XYZ file of C-alpha atoms in Angstrom:
739
model
C 17.964 24.134 -31.017
C 19.862 22.095 -33.573
C 18.522 22.285 -37.049
C 20.510 19.600 -38.838
C 22.211 17.854 -35.943
C 22.322 14.070 -35.853
C 21.126 11.834 -33.052
C 24.687 10.871 -32.282
C 25.680 14.493 -31.836
C 22.778 15.051 -29.457
C 23.733 12.045 -27.284
C 27.507 12.486 -27.241
C 29.523 15.258 -25.649
C 31.762 17.508 -27.712
C 34.833 16.961 -25.507
C 37.655 14.638 -26.547
C 38.179 12.775 -23.288
C 37.101 9.165 -22.849
C 34.064 10.025 -20.731
C 32.696 12.346 -23.379
C 32.993 9.761 -26.143
C 30.544 7.386 -24.522
C 26.803 7.478 -24.700
C 25.255 9.587 -21.966
C 22.801 6.874 -20.961
C 25.414 4.139 -21.088
C 27.647 6.138 -18.769
C 24.805 6.649 -16.323
C 24.177 2.910 -16.116
C 27.551 1.245 -16.529
C 30.604 3.489 -16.140
C 32.000 3.691 -12.582
C 33.211 7.074 -11.359
C 34.326 7.521 -7.781
C 34.942 11.272 -7.954
C 32.886 12.967 -5.313
C 30.559 10.024 -4.665
C 28.700 10.359 -1.419
C 29.933 13.911 -0.867
C 26.964 16.317 -0.980
C 29.227 19.288 -0.315
C 31.352 18.598 -3.367
C 28.208 18.053 -5.450
C 26.841 21.422 -4.300
C 30.116 23.175 -5.135
C 30.127 21.479 -8.517
C 26.621 22.780 -9.134
C 27.665 26.317 -8.204
C 30.695 26.159 -10.487
C 28.544 24.825 -13.309
C 26.020 27.615 -12.790
C 28.685 30.324 -12.726
C 30.853 28.999 -15.538
C 28.010 27.394 -17.530
C 28.113 25.261 -20.631
C 30.419 22.338 -19.625
C 28.345 19.323 -20.554
C 30.906 16.869 -19.161
C 30.695 18.412 -15.686
C 26.907 18.411 -15.830
C 26.830 14.738 -16.751
C 29.337 13.874 -14.021
C 27.106 15.549 -11.443
C 24.077 13.688 -12.775
C 26.043 10.449 -12.618
C 26.881 11.105 -8.980
C 23.200 11.586 -8.202
C 22.385 8.259 -9.859
C 25.215 6.170 -8.413
C 25.021 7.346 -4.781
C 22.124 8.068 -2.433
C 24.130 9.620 0.391
C 23.074 13.073 -0.733
C 19.441 12.166 0.061
C 20.128 11.775 3.780
C 22.116 15.019 3.669
C 19.180 16.898 2.167
C 16.803 15.433 4.750
C 19.117 16.465 7.577
C 19.508 20.009 6.237
C 15.748 20.499 5.991
C 15.118 18.696 9.333
C 12.447 16.530 7.787
C 13.254 13.554 9.954
C 15.305 13.253 13.137
C 16.195 9.641 12.374
C 18.682 8.623 9.661
C 17.052 7.119 6.612
C 17.375 3.477 5.678
C 19.494 4.406 2.681
C 21.989 6.265 4.865
C 22.390 3.181 7.014
C 23.405 1.156 3.965
C 26.135 3.401 2.638
C 28.260 1.756 0.023
C 25.649 -0.929 -0.678
C 23.651 0.860 -3.366
C 23.023 -1.596 -6.194
C 22.953 -0.026 -9.641
C 20.834 -1.995 -12.153
C 22.987 -3.537 -14.873
C 21.443 -3.636 -18.298
C 22.102 -5.911 -21.226
C 22.891 -4.602 -24.672
C 19.198 -4.704 -25.539
C 18.293 -2.988 -22.258
C 20.694 -0.126 -22.929
C 19.305 0.198 -26.442
C 15.754 0.427 -25.114
C 16.800 3.094 -22.601
C 18.403 4.996 -25.445
C 15.184 4.687 -27.457
C 13.523 6.983 -24.918
C 15.908 9.704 -26.015
C 15.244 8.761 -29.612
C 11.529 9.435 -29.074
C 12.369 12.910 -27.826
C 14.565 13.478 -30.852
C 11.788 12.368 -33.227
C 9.562 14.999 -31.612
C 11.970 17.625 -32.962
C 11.242 16.637 -36.568
C 8.632 18.206 -38.776
C 4.992 17.424 -38.076
C 4.352 15.360 -41.192
C 7.691 13.559 -40.904
C 7.235 12.491 -37.278
C 3.597 11.521 -37.842
C 4.681 9.203 -40.664
C 7.419 7.647 -38.520
C 5.012 7.057 -35.604
C 2.312 5.571 -37.865
C 4.767 3.227 -39.546
C 6.223 2.045 -36.212
C 2.725 1.549 -34.778
C 1.427 -0.478 -37.717
C 4.540 -2.642 -38.021
C 4.815 -3.441 -34.315
C 1.067 -4.060 -33.869
C 1.076 -6.542 -36.731
C 4.207 -8.301 -35.458
C 2.989 -8.781 -31.875
C -0.536 -9.726 -32.990
C 0.979 -12.477 -35.134
C 3.173 -13.565 -32.226
C 0.085 -14.056 -30.003
C -1.884 -15.709 -32.839
C -4.516 -12.959 -32.681
C -4.109 -11.118 -36.011
C -5.426 -7.646 -36.814
C -5.196 -6.427 -33.228
C -3.953 -2.998 -32.231
C -1.160 -2.400 -29.740
C -0.972 -0.155 -26.708
C 2.215 0.211 -24.636
C 1.909 1.289 -21.017
C 4.560 3.724 -19.898
C 7.059 2.203 -17.489
C 5.922 3.028 -13.951
C 7.537 2.766 -10.561
C 6.019 -0.677 -9.990
C 4.900 -3.539 -12.153
C 1.336 -3.433 -10.809
C 0.994 0.218 -11.810
C 2.005 -0.669 -15.365
C -0.657 -3.385 -15.382
C -3.183 -0.852 -14.102
C -2.362 1.432 -17.017
C -2.983 -1.399 -19.472
C -6.315 -2.218 -17.843
C -7.191 1.476 -17.810
C -6.647 1.634 -21.579
C -9.082 -1.281 -21.987
C -11.607 0.631 -19.831
C -11.199 3.690 -22.055
C -11.799 1.590 -25.172
C -14.866 0.031 -23.571
C -16.258 3.487 -22.731
C -15.806 4.611 -26.342
C -17.352 1.384 -27.598
C -20.357 1.475 -25.234
C -21.192 5.180 -24.997
C -19.929 6.183 -28.451
C -19.506 9.845 -29.353
C -21.554 10.939 -26.319
C -18.679 9.978 -24.036
C -16.278 12.182 -26.018
C -18.614 15.195 -26.032
C -20.528 14.905 -22.745
C -18.140 12.977 -20.525
C -19.672 11.707 -17.261
C -23.064 13.175 -18.206
C -23.406 10.318 -20.680
C -23.505 8.012 -17.650
C -26.641 9.761 -16.399
C -28.415 9.423 -19.723
C -27.448 5.856 -20.671
C -26.873 4.350 -17.229
C -23.798 4.220 -14.965
C -21.081 1.751 -16.031
C -20.214 -1.301 -13.950
C -16.822 -3.031 -13.967
C -16.632 -6.684 -12.840
C -13.254 -7.982 -11.624
C -12.184 -11.586 -11.139
C -11.260 -12.523 -7.544
C -8.003 -14.000 -8.902
C -6.708 -10.523 -9.816
C -4.545 -9.309 -6.934
C -4.486 -5.628 -7.943
C -6.597 -2.963 -6.294
C -8.381 -1.135 -9.129
C -11.119 0.592 -7.162
C -9.365 3.875 -6.404
C -7.639 3.941 -9.783
C -10.823 3.502 -11.868
C -12.897 5.844 -9.753
C -10.265 8.577 -9.969
C -9.256 8.237 -13.600
C -12.620 7.317 -15.199
C -15.205 8.379 -12.588
C -16.561 4.827 -12.345
C -18.163 4.192 -8.986
C -19.607 0.688 -9.487
C -16.679 -1.715 -9.272
C -17.664 -5.266 -8.307
C -15.257 -7.962 -7.126
C -17.035 -11.117 -8.265
C -17.827 -13.924 -5.877
C -15.433 -16.868 -5.660
C -16.454 -20.362 -6.590
C -16.375 -22.861 -3.729
C -13.236 -24.893 -3.144
C -10.623 -25.871 -0.578
C -8.182 -23.226 -1.784
C -10.727 -20.453 -2.271
C -9.315 -18.594 0.730
C -5.973 -18.484 -1.079
C -7.108 -17.637 -4.570
C -10.539 -18.043 -6.115
C -12.092 -18.100 -9.551
C -15.276 -16.521 -10.868
C -18.490 -18.150 -9.716
C -20.427 -17.957 -13.001
C -23.808 -18.647 -11.450
C -23.361 -15.790 -8.989
C -22.056 -13.582 -11.807
C -25.174 -14.165 -13.922
C -27.368 -13.237 -10.973
C -25.307 -10.087 -10.338
C -25.597 -9.187 -14.017
C -29.370 -9.531 -13.997
C -29.688 -7.383 -10.868
C -27.512 -4.597 -12.332
C -29.416 -4.529 -15.637
C -32.698 -4.398 -13.739
C -31.353 -1.458 -11.738
C -30.659 0.497 -14.918
C -26.903 0.051 -14.801
C -24.772 -0.716 -17.846
C -22.315 -3.654 -17.676
C -19.101 -2.208 -19.098
C -16.110 -4.522 -18.616
C -15.444 -7.975 -17.197
C -11.800 -8.564 -16.289
C -10.923 -12.269 -16.321
C -7.696 -14.033 -15.364
C -5.870 -16.735 -17.314
C -2.968 -17.998 -15.240
C -3.276 -16.389 -11.812
C -0.162 -15.260 -9.999
C -0.382 -17.642 -7.024
C -1.936 -20.945 -8.058
C -1.929 -20.451 -11.819
C -5.715 -20.899 -12.012
C -7.857 -19.777 -14.930
C -11.334 -18.363 -15.195
C -13.430 -20.252 -17.711
C -13.365 -17.680 -20.489
C -15.653 -19.742 -22.728
C -18.407 -19.483 -20.111
C -17.972 -15.697 -19.940
C -18.332 -15.513 -23.729
C -21.562 -17.501 -23.526
C -22.922 -15.176 -20.835
C -22.077 -12.187 -22.994
C -24.068 -13.625 -25.910
C -27.106 -14.420 -23.811
C -27.186 -11.601 -21.226
C -25.465 -8.341 -22.166
C -22.799 -7.036 -24.505
C -19.885 -6.143 -22.231
C -16.200 -5.700 -23.006
C -14.148 -8.780 -22.038
C -10.583 -8.095 -20.950
C -8.128 -10.863 -19.953
C -4.906 -10.728 -17.978
C -2.519 -13.366 -16.623
C 0.563 -15.526 -17.128
C -1.413 -18.100 -19.109
C -1.472 -15.753 -22.111
C 2.123 -16.802 -22.747
C 0.790 -20.107 -24.108
C -0.421 -18.180 -27.161
C 3.234 -17.546 -28.105
C 4.171 -21.226 -28.297
C 5.080 -22.708 -31.660
C 2.040 -24.968 -31.602
C -0.513 -23.546 -29.158
C -3.753 -25.327 -28.395
C -6.303 -24.710 -31.158
C -9.095 -24.416 -28.601
C -7.018 -21.917 -26.610
C -6.441 -19.735 -29.667
C -10.093 -20.022 -30.698
C -11.400 -18.799 -27.337
C -8.857 -16.070 -26.562
C -9.143 -14.643 -30.066
C -12.770 -13.781 -29.216
C -11.931 -11.567 -26.241
C -11.846 -7.820 -26.832
C -8.450 -7.132 -25.292
C -5.761 -8.598 -23.078
C -2.778 -7.224 -21.164
C 0.437 -9.273 -21.207
C 3.686 -8.740 -19.327
C 5.790 -9.875 -22.276
C 8.792 -7.859 -21.102
C 8.866 -9.828 -17.845
C 8.742 -13.143 -19.695
C 11.644 -12.147 -21.943
C 13.800 -10.654 -19.193
C 13.824 -7.077 -20.549
C 12.388 -4.969 -17.712
C 13.009 -1.717 -19.581
C 10.283 -2.567 -22.131
C 6.689 -1.469 -21.387
C 3.695 -3.696 -20.637
C 1.634 -4.343 -23.768
C -2.119 -4.458 -24.350
C -3.543 -5.921 -27.573
C -7.135 -5.009 -28.441
C -9.588 -5.031 -31.301
C -10.355 -1.892 -33.236
C -12.980 0.542 -31.930
C -14.865 2.781 -34.346
C -14.881 5.907 -32.231
C -11.278 5.672 -31.096
C -8.007 6.372 -32.913
C -4.580 6.265 -31.241
C -2.818 9.574 -30.758
C 0.657 10.430 -31.997
C 2.348 9.857 -28.612
C 0.564 6.513 -28.213
C 1.865 5.407 -31.601
C 5.408 6.536 -30.843
C 5.341 4.686 -27.494
C 5.712 1.345 -29.364
C 9.293 2.213 -30.376
C 10.934 0.115 -27.592
C 9.002 -2.962 -28.718
C 9.858 -2.323 -32.346
C 13.534 -2.389 -31.347
C 13.135 -5.415 -29.054
C 11.156 -7.452 -31.591
C 13.661 -6.932 -34.387
C 16.580 -7.619 -32.049
C 15.168 -10.824 -30.584
C 13.119 -11.980 -33.613
C 9.908 -13.999 -33.304
C 11.709 -17.347 -33.166
C 13.875 -16.358 -30.209
C 10.872 -14.965 -28.323
C 9.029 -18.226 -28.895
C 12.051 -20.286 -27.833
C 12.371 -18.297 -24.595
C 8.746 -18.852 -23.639
C 8.846 -22.523 -24.628
C 11.939 -22.942 -22.467
C 10.010 -21.551 -19.496
C 7.181 -24.038 -20.058
C 9.734 -26.838 -20.410
C 11.300 -25.912 -17.055
C 7.850 -25.956 -15.475
C 7.251 -29.416 -16.900
C 10.608 -30.697 -15.617
C 10.010 -29.219 -12.168
C 6.559 -30.780 -12.021
C 7.993 -34.182 -12.929
C 10.748 -33.843 -10.341
C 8.428 -32.798 -7.512
C 6.044 -35.686 -8.129
C 8.917 -38.112 -7.487
C 8.940 -37.120 -3.788
C 5.911 -38.175 -1.736
C 6.995 -35.729 0.987
C 6.323 -32.768 -1.347
C 2.781 -31.430 -1.664
C 1.855 -29.488 -4.805
C -1.012 -27.132 -4.038
C -3.883 -26.982 -6.486
C -3.290 -30.457 -7.935
C -5.200 -33.455 -6.583
C -3.233 -36.173 -8.369
C 0.176 -34.721 -9.285
C 1.584 -37.951 -10.748
C -1.317 -38.401 -13.140
C -1.337 -34.724 -14.036
C 2.424 -34.818 -14.793
C 1.876 -37.776 -17.128
C -0.829 -35.871 -19.012
C 1.476 -32.879 -19.315
C 4.301 -34.998 -20.741
C 1.934 -36.588 -23.214
C 0.889 -33.159 -24.434
C -2.714 -33.514 -23.274
C -2.387 -30.636 -20.805
C -0.412 -27.417 -20.951
C 2.342 -27.174 -18.301
C 1.323 -24.952 -15.378
C 2.668 -21.415 -15.355
C 3.108 -21.462 -11.568
C 3.954 -24.278 -9.153
C 3.270 -23.879 -5.423
C 4.758 -26.650 -3.307
C 5.784 -27.304 0.270
C 7.033 -30.025 2.559
C 4.291 -32.337 3.780
C 4.680 -33.758 7.268
C 4.091 -37.527 7.408
C 2.638 -37.380 10.907
C 0.123 -34.749 9.799
C -1.012 -36.945 6.933
C -1.555 -39.920 9.263
C -3.496 -37.808 11.774
C -5.736 -36.491 8.985
C -6.554 -40.040 7.900
C -7.578 -40.884 11.429
C -9.560 -37.692 12.078
C -11.360 -37.225 8.747
C -14.424 -39.460 8.442
C -15.021 -41.322 5.212
C -18.302 -39.518 4.597
C -16.491 -36.234 4.025
C -14.701 -37.413 0.903
C -15.134 -35.160 -2.077
C -17.526 -36.132 -4.796
C -16.674 -35.860 -8.448
C -19.062 -32.959 -8.896
C -17.076 -30.825 -6.427
C -13.822 -31.052 -8.360
C -12.738 -27.698 -9.754
C -11.231 -27.449 -13.172
C -8.427 -25.286 -14.457
C -8.842 -25.060 -18.197
C -8.770 -22.166 -20.597
C -11.954 -23.094 -22.442
C -14.433 -25.646 -21.096
C -14.871 -27.172 -17.703
C -14.878 -30.625 -19.283
C -11.714 -30.111 -21.316
C -8.629 -32.270 -20.757
C -6.552 -29.336 -19.521
C -7.801 -29.606 -15.938
C -6.153 -29.473 -12.535
C -7.599 -30.852 -9.364
C -7.704 -29.787 -5.803
C -7.188 -31.729 -2.620
C -10.209 -33.115 -0.886
C -11.636 -30.881 1.766
C -10.795 -31.982 5.256
C -12.728 -31.966 8.492
C -12.226 -29.367 11.186
C -8.688 -29.375 12.517
C -8.303 -30.209 16.168
C -5.460 -29.136 18.415
C -3.149 -31.984 17.371
C -3.503 -31.145 13.714
C -2.924 -27.442 14.431
C 0.330 -28.223 16.215
C 1.559 -30.498 13.439
C 0.574 -27.914 10.828
C 2.531 -25.254 12.653
C 5.509 -27.620 12.946
C 5.392 -28.452 9.209
C 5.173 -24.756 8.375
C 8.246 -24.082 10.506
C 10.115 -26.790 8.594
C 9.177 -25.135 5.310
C 10.400 -21.777 6.545
C 13.672 -23.332 7.742
C 14.107 -25.092 4.407
C 13.672 -21.813 2.544
C 16.610 -20.204 4.361
C 19.168 -22.211 2.412
C 17.238 -23.377 -0.634
C 16.343 -19.933 -1.985
C 19.890 -18.565 -1.603
C 21.604 -21.702 -2.944
C 19.261 -21.965 -5.940
C 18.948 -18.295 -6.756
C 18.918 -18.961 -10.501
C 15.662 -20.917 -10.161
C 13.839 -17.820 -8.974
C 12.187 -19.597 -6.049
C 10.092 -17.440 -3.747
C 8.690 -18.017 -0.275
C 5.076 -16.892 -0.062
C 2.546 -16.758 2.769
C -1.080 -17.417 1.952
C -4.431 -18.227 3.485
C -6.011 -17.150 6.737
C -3.571 -19.346 8.671
C -0.584 -17.660 6.922
C 1.037 -20.898 5.814
C 4.347 -20.815 3.931
C 5.146 -22.473 0.601
C 7.565 -22.220 -2.309
C 6.567 -20.518 -5.542
C 8.212 -21.442 -8.859
C 7.328 -19.372 -11.918
C 9.880 -19.833 -14.740
C 8.134 -17.236 -16.902
C 9.352 -14.597 -14.450
C 12.860 -15.919 -13.818
C 14.051 -18.113 -16.708
C 14.710 -15.436 -19.345
C 17.310 -13.221 -17.574
C 20.842 -14.524 -18.230
C 22.877 -15.956 -15.378
C 25.875 -13.674 -14.955
C 29.372 -15.122 -14.554
C 28.210 -18.456 -13.210
C 30.987 -21.025 -13.595
C 29.787 -24.497 -14.459
C 32.452 -26.162 -12.313
C 31.947 -28.672 -9.568
C 35.455 -28.620 -8.119
C 39.127 -28.001 -8.891
C 42.200 -30.025 -7.951
C 45.529 -28.406 -7.105
C 48.409 -30.515 -8.439
C 51.698 -30.041 -6.568
C 54.883 -29.517 -8.565
C 56.346 -32.783 -7.328
C 53.870 -34.835 -9.398
C 53.113 -32.307 -12.151
C 55.272 -34.050 -14.766
C 53.441 -37.368 -14.349
C 50.115 -37.727 -16.234
C 47.123 -37.990 -13.922
C 46.045 -41.365 -15.276
C 49.517 -42.783 -14.398
C 49.556 -41.739 -10.749
C 50.296 -44.508 -8.258
C 48.943 -44.775 -4.754
C 51.738 -42.701 -3.203
C 51.200 -39.849 -5.668
C 47.446 -39.832 -5.100
C 48.071 -39.600 -1.373
C 50.336 -36.583 -1.893
C 47.751 -34.786 -4.046
C 44.904 -35.571 -1.628
C 46.944 -34.450 1.386
C 47.778 -31.098 -0.200
C 44.200 -30.428 -1.363
C 42.772 -31.195 2.078
C 45.246 -28.724 3.607
C 44.175 -26.250 0.926
C 40.467 -26.598 1.792
C 41.247 -26.119 5.482
C 43.110 -22.903 4.659
C 40.464 -21.567 2.248
C 37.629 -22.031 4.722
C 39.116 -19.193 6.764
C 38.424 -16.958 3.736
C 34.976 -18.293 2.805
C 33.014 -21.124 4.374
C 31.566 -22.010 0.958
C 34.752 -23.960 0.163
C 34.530 -27.659 0.940
C 36.364 -30.858 0.130
C 35.242 -33.348 -2.470
C 36.560 -36.413 -4.221
C 37.227 -37.053 -7.882
C 35.921 -40.520 -8.774
C 37.965 -40.555 -11.978
C 41.372 -40.205 -10.290
C 40.596 -41.054 -6.670
C 42.011 -37.835 -5.186
C 40.580 -35.125 -2.972
C 39.660 -31.787 -4.559
C 38.380 -28.297 -3.693
C 34.654 -27.585 -4.212
C 33.603 -24.010 -4.890
C 29.888 -24.360 -4.302
C 27.470 -22.091 -6.201
C 29.225 -19.087 -7.716
C 27.126 -15.938 -7.237
C 27.121 -12.788 -9.334
C 29.617 -10.937 -7.175
C 32.289 -13.590 -7.567
C 34.436 -14.260 -10.554
C 35.608 -17.725 -11.532
C 39.022 -16.427 -12.604
C 39.613 -14.773 -9.240
C 38.652 -17.919 -7.339
C 40.959 -20.133 -9.419
C 43.756 -17.613 -8.884
C 43.070 -17.653 -5.139
C 43.261 -21.451 -5.025
C 46.496 -21.482 -7.038
C 48.180 -18.859 -4.851
C 47.100 -20.495 -1.614
C 48.245 -23.882 -2.940
C 51.714 -22.498 -3.677
C 51.908 -21.027 -0.190
C 51.040 -24.349 1.389
C 53.442 -26.186 -0.885
C 56.285 -23.871 0.136
C 55.342 -23.672 3.801
C 57.380 -25.326 6.553
C 54.493 -27.613 7.435
C 54.391 -29.058 3.949
C 58.168 -29.371 3.881
C 58.048 -31.209 7.214
C 55.453 -33.609 5.821
C 57.653 -34.129 2.757
C 60.672 -34.748 4.997
C 58.642 -37.286 6.932
C 57.853 -39.043 3.680
C 61.594 -39.088 2.779
C 62.476 -40.447 6.223
C 59.968 -43.250 5.792
C 61.486 -43.972 2.376
C 64.986 -44.161 3.815
C 63.843 -46.530 6.565
C 62.153 -48.716 3.987
C 65.351 -48.724 1.870
C 67.445 -49.726 4.908
C 65.092 -52.584 5.646
C 65.344 -53.807 2.077
C 69.144 -53.655 2.156
C 69.318 -55.485 5.485
C 66.995 -58.189 4.249
C 69.008 -58.566 1.047
C 72.301 -58.724 3.009
C 70.922 -61.417 5.320
C 69.838 -63.450 2.311
C 73.337 -63.105 0.813
C 74.983 -64.332 4.026
C 72.709 -67.356 4.100
C 73.713 -68.328 0.570
C 77.482 -67.707 0.994
C 77.791 -69.670 4.239
C 80.070 -69.127 7.267
C 83.321 -70.289 5.558
C 83.259 -67.407 3.142
C 83.159 -64.928 6.022
C 86.585 -66.034 7.428
C 89.260 -63.797 5.897
C 91.844 -66.544 5.082
C 89.406 -69.229 4.084
C 87.197 -67.059 1.878
C 89.721 -66.813 -0.964
C 90.294 -70.572 -1.008
C 86.570 -71.361 -0.908
C 85.804 -68.799 -3.609
C 88.585 -70.328 -5.759
C 87.110 -73.822 -5.482
C 83.428 -72.672 -5.736
C 83.030 -69.218 -7.328
C 79.878 -67.198 -6.498
C 77.382 -65.976 -9.038
C 77.864 -62.434 -10.249
C 74.437 -61.451 -8.860
C 75.476 -62.513 -5.352
C 78.891 -60.843 -5.541
C 77.442 -57.350 -6.146
C 75.319 -55.605 -3.507
C 72.619 -53.467 -5.120
C 71.785 -50.107 -3.566
C 68.376 -48.393 -3.295
C 67.061 -45.143 -4.819
C 64.056 -43.148 -3.543
C 62.088 -41.222 -6.170
C 60.567 -38.055 -4.646
C 58.106 -37.645 -7.502
C 56.591 -41.107 -7.355
C 57.399 -42.005 -3.734
C 58.727 -45.415 -4.886
C 61.875 -47.246 -3.733
C 63.784 -48.940 -6.565
C 67.050 -50.764 -6.986
C 69.990 -48.662 -8.190
C 70.445 -51.199 -10.969
C 67.277 -49.850 -12.616
C 68.569 -46.295 -12.262
C 71.995 -47.129 -13.769
C 70.425 -49.064 -16.623
C 68.158 -46.096 -17.350
C 71.136 -43.712 -17.345
C 73.168 -46.062 -19.574
C 70.343 -46.394 -22.098
C 69.930 -42.612 -22.241
C 73.665 -42.263 -22.873
C 73.585 -44.801 -25.701
C 70.590 -43.050 -27.278
C 72.383 -39.707 -27.093
C 75.522 -41.117 -28.713
C 73.565 -42.875 -31.459
C 71.769 -39.650 -32.302
C 75.115 -37.753 -32.747
C 77.467 -39.798 -35.064
C 79.884 -36.883 -35.477
C 80.353 -36.848 -31.702
C 81.119 -40.621 -31.803
C 83.828 -40.287 -34.497
C 85.486 -37.410 -32.713
C 85.397 -39.339 -29.434
C 86.957 -42.464 -30.991
C 89.703 -40.453 -32.713
C 90.463 -38.596 -29.498
C 90.677 -41.886 -27.562
C 93.095 -43.370 -30.187
C 95.221 -40.209 -30.046
C 95.417 -40.473 -26.267
C 96.516 -44.138 -26.500
C 99.243 -43.265 -29.036
C 100.524 -40.467 -26.832
C 100.658 -42.831 -23.844
C 102.715 -45.370 -25.852
C 105.184 -42.701 -26.993
C 105.580 -41.352 -23.482
C 106.246 -44.853 -22.086
C 108.819 -45.436 -24.823
C 110.613 -42.185 -23.985
C 110.573 -43.049 -20.327
C 112.174 -46.436 -21.028
């Protein structure tokens, strides 16, 4: 054991190669290494060499990396032990193992697990002080973030599934409630205290979709676990809320039977419809009936982290005893644990390991800061508000759980209501709606007293959502149309979910009839960053023949050349990937290449390089050269037509007498022709612009360039003049000598 070693020395290898210089955990997550992957035999030999030679930390870490990056060795082990005659699912997907990629914060939080182990090596007093300071600082910070000051923090250890982490948080609330209700007798007598003071009863909201029965009975020996009755409503078969009248009756019966109400678990922001139990009513029941521990869970707790949360919301939720929040999921840091904030309990003090478990959140909070956490959650609520507004614009879309979506969206935008945490929507068949109007009698319309509310505090508060009116019994026609509409929703999901992956849309099945609908929950999907997504709609390949001309100066011929080449390019690229398609640039009026949605496994640079290379190939191919030759041939034919027309016009003006060889000189002497008619102008075809021009323009352009060049070089002009005069003098002298 190291006595004075640093944390860096304990995480880094002593070798000098590049692999040994990197963090052990970072290498396990990020660094690719293909040596021996998927080869169980090589891994076994490596293990034997390591055991015989010993001590090489680099080799040990390489073997561990192979175990993490490949799962082929699992099927090999199963085959060797003959545990299953059939190949495993993982062995059928060789080469497709997806390694989770972590952000900088995620890697830091993974490293913090090693840091906790290192702190355990310190002296007792030293590590106790570190744990106490981390616990107090982080508890105060997160309590302030949720606007519930003076609460204590509990972090659930990261489990194999998210629901198990939630169970651990709820289990901690149960433990606190047992200490609060049974006092010191629970610590000294255990389950015998239940016999003396009455067996505990746990009441669970029907909106909580986690099975707690086996967990609570095994961990805390609680046998009375009651799933409360749902309140009536059209969507009660999908997801219900606590029926408070039935709960009061159940409470009275249990107290009369000598049982002890222990905990009521309520939901604020359910996972499917985003519904809320009326927590204010539960608080009133607790005051009038029995003192039980009130624990809250749900997505709606995120509203406490807004910059300006509802005062009524803060007032009510600050009175609950504890709540479990999946803050890590909302912030997109899955390596952080689930948190539970609770009030202090006299007979309970957190242990050293429980205090040290808050280290990941201490790191995350100081890295993100409170303002960034708040901005992330507010962004999720903003996306929910925008989605709600967009869906209400389409009458063909049905939003479940909302009776009047347009009116509700207006109240959300005015700030009267909090945006919903979850939106469930689906396509609504027009024919089904018309059949319902014909089949449902007017007498079955819903009265105002049957409308369910969805507020955090009071049933009469403004933050309400409404449900669709209950319908009459469906007949066969309605069943067929419902099945047809559900099939359309399923077909729509095939492309919509994959094309809009960044939205985090999910296809869920609910109800006894197993209907399908889309689920949109930005709290779960908005925080993770979108990796390597290029914000480009399309690209345009510009051939070399028009590259020197600015795009805003292209004529019709040049635009045709660019469009022709880009359409050939799209046709060629579609053999590589069908996601390529043709588009049109309204600014320049040319065809272009559309990429579509860039996914994580594609790089924008590689795609642009692919388009450029394929464009060069097409530009240099024989087919393109043939099309260019065809364009030149058409230009030559057009030039010949112009020359013929100009020659015919000249003959008409000169007359027949000027065409006779002997008479032409005499006629020209009496009536000379204009200089413009005497000279026949040629034609030039510009390959870059595709235009046919008179050679006079070309010669004038060349002459002007020559004059400009001479005027810019006076020394050249003097030398040229002197050389011309010298030549003339030499010619005169030579003529004189010849004479």
